[in-house]
Backbone as JSON, one array per atom type, in Angstrom:
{
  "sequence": "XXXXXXXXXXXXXXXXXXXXXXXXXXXXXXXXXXXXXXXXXXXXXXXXXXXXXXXXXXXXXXXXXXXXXXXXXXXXXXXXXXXXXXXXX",
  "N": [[0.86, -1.18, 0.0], [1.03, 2.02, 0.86], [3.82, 1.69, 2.12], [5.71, 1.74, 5.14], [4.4, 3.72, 6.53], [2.58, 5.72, 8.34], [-1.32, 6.14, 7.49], [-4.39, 8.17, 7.77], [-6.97, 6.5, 9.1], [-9.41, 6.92, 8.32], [-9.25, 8.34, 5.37], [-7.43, 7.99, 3.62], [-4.99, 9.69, 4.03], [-1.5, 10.31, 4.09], [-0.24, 10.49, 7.68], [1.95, 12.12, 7.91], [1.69, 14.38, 6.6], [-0.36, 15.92, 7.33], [-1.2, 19.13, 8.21], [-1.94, 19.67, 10.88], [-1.03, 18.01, 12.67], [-2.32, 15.49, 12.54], [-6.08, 14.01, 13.4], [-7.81, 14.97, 16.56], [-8.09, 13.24, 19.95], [-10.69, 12.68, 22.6], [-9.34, 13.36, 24.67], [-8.18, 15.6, 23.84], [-5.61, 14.55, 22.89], [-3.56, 13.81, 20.21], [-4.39, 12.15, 17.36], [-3.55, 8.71, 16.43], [-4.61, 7.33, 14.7], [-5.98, 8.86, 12.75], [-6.49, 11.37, 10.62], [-6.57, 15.62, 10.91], [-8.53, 16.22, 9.29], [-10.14, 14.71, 9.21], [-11.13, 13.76, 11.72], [-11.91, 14.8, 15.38], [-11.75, 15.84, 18.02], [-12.78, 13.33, 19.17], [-14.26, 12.49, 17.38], [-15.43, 11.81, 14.32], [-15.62, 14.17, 11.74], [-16.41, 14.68, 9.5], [-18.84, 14.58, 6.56], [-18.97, 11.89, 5.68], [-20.95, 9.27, 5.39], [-20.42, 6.59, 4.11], [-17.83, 4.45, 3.13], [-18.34, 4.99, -0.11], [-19.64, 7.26, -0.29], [-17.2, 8.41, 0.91], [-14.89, 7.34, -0.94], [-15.83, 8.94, -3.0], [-15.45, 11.61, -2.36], [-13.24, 11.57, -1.86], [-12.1, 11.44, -4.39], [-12.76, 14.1, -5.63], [-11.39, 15.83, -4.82], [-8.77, 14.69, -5.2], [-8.9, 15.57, -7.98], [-9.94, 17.87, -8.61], [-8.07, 19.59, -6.7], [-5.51, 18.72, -7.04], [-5.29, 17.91, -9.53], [-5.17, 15.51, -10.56], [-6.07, 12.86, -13.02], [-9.79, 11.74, -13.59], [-10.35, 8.81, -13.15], [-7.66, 7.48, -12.66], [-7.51, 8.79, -10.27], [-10.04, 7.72, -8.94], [-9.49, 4.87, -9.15], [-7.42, 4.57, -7.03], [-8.9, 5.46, -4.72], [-10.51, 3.83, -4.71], [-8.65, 1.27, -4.34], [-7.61, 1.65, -2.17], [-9.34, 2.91, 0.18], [-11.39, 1.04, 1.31], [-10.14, -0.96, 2.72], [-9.59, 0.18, 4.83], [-9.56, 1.13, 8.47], [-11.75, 2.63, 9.49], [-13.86, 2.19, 7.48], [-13.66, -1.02, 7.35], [-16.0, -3.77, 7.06]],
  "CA": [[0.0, 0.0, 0.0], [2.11, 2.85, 0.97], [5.02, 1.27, 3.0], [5.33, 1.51, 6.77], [4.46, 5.45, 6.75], [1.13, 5.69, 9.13], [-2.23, 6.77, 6.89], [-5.37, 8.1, 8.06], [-7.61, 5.33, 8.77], [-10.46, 7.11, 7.35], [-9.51, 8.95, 4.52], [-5.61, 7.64, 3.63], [-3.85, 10.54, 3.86], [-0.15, 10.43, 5.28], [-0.32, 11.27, 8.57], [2.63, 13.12, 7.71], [1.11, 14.91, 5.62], [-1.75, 16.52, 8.32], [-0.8, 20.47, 8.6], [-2.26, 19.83, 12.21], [0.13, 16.62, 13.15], [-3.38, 14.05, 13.36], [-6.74, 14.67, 14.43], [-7.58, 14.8, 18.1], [-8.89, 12.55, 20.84], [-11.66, 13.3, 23.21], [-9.05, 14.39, 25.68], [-7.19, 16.43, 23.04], [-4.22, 14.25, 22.33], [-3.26, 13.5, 18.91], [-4.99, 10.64, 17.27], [-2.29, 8.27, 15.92], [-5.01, 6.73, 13.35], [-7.05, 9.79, 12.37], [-6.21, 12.97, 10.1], [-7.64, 16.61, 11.87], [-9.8, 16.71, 8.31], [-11.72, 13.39, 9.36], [-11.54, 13.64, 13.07], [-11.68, 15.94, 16.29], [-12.35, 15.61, 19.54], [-12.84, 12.13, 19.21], [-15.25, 12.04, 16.54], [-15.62, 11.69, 12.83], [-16.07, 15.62, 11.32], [-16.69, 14.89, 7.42], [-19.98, 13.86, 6.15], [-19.22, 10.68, 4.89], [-21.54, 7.75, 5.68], [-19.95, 5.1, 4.05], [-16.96, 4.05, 2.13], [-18.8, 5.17, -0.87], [-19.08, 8.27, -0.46], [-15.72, 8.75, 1.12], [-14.64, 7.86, -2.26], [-16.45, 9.79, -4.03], [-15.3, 12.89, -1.85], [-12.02, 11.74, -2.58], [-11.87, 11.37, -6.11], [-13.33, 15.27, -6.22], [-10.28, 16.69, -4.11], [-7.67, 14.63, -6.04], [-9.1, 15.96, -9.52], [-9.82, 19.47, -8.26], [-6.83, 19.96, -6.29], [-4.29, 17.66, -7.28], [-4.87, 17.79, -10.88], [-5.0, 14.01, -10.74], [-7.27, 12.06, -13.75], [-10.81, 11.25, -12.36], [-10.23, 7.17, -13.69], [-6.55, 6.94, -12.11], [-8.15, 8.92, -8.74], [-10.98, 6.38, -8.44], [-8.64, 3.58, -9.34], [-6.75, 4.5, -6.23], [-9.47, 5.53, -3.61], [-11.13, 1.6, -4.58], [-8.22, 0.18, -3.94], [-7.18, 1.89, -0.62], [-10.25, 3.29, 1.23], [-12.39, -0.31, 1.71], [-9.39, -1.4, 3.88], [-9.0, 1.24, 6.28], [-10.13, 0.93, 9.96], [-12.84, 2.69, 9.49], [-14.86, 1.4, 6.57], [-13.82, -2.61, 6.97], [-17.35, -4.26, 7.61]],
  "C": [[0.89, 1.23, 0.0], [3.4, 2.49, 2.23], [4.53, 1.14, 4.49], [4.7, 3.21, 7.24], [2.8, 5.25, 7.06], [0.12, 6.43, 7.61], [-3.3, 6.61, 7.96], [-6.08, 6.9, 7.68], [-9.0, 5.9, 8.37], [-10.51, 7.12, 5.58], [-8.01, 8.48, 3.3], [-4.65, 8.5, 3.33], [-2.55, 10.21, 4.78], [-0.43, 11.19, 6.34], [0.8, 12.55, 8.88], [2.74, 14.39, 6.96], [0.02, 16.28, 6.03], [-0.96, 17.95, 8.61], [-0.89, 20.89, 10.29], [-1.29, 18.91, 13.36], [-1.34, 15.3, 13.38], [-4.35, 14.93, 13.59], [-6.9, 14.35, 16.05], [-8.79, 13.88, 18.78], [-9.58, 13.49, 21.59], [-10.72, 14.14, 24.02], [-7.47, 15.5, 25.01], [-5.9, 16.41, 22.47], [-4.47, 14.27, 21.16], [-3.62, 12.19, 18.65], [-3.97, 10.2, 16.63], [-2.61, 7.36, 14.48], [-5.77, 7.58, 12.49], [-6.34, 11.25, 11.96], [-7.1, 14.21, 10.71], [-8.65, 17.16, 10.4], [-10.81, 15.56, 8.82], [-12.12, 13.65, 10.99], [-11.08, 14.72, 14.57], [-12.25, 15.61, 17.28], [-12.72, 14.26, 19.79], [-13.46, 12.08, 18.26], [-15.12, 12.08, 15.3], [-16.06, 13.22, 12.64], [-16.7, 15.75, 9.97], [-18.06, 14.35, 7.91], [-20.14, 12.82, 5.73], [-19.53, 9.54, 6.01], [-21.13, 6.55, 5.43], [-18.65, 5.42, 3.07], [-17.1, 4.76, 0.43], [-18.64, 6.96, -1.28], [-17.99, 8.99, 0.0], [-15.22, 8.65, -0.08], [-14.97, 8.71, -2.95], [-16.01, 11.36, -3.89], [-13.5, 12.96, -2.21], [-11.14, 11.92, -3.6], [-11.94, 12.94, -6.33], [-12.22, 15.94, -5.77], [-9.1, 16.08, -4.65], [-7.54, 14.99, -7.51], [-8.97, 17.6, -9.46], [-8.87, 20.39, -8.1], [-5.13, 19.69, -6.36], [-4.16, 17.55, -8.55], [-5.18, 16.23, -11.56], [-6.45, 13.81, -11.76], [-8.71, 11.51, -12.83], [-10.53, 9.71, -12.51], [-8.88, 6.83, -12.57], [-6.5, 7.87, -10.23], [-9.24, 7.68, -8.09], [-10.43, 4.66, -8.22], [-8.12, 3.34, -7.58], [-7.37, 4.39, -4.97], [-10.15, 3.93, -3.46], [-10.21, 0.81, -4.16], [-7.13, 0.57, -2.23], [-8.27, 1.94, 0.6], [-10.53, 2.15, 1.84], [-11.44, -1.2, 2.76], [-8.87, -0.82, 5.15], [-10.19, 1.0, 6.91], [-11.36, 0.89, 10.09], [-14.11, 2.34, 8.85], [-14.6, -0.05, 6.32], [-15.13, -2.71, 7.88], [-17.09, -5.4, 8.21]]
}
């Protein structure tokens, strides 16, 4: 996947990557599985309900902002998201 380098378990961004260092636990540490775009204070912050549309939100911010193809964005969010923490069923 991407080596040993931590990713958000929501969304799979490098946690090295987070402008904030992680999002935060209830008692304000640093989450060590959670980016501060998916999570805060303990909780989930985005709108996404499922896997589904987590992709879908992802695909729009790697085309938008990243420039990235929508085909070789979707390629990538299908084959990362459905295994992170938070969306295995």
């Amino acid at each position: 996947m991407m080596g040993n380098e931590n990713i958000c378990q929501s969304c799979g961004m490098p946690l090295s990557k987070d402008p904030n260092g992680g999002g935060t636990n209830t008692d304000k540490s640093l989450s060590n599985k959670y980016c501060s775009f998916c999570f805060e204070d303990g909780a989930f912050i985005d709108s996404c309900s499922s896997v589904q549309d987590k992709i879908n939100k992802n695909v729009k911010i790697a085309v938008e902002y990243l420039g990235m193809p929508e085909e070789k964005a979707r390629e990538m969010a299908n084959a990362v998201l459905p295994n992170l923490e938070r969306w295995k069923i």
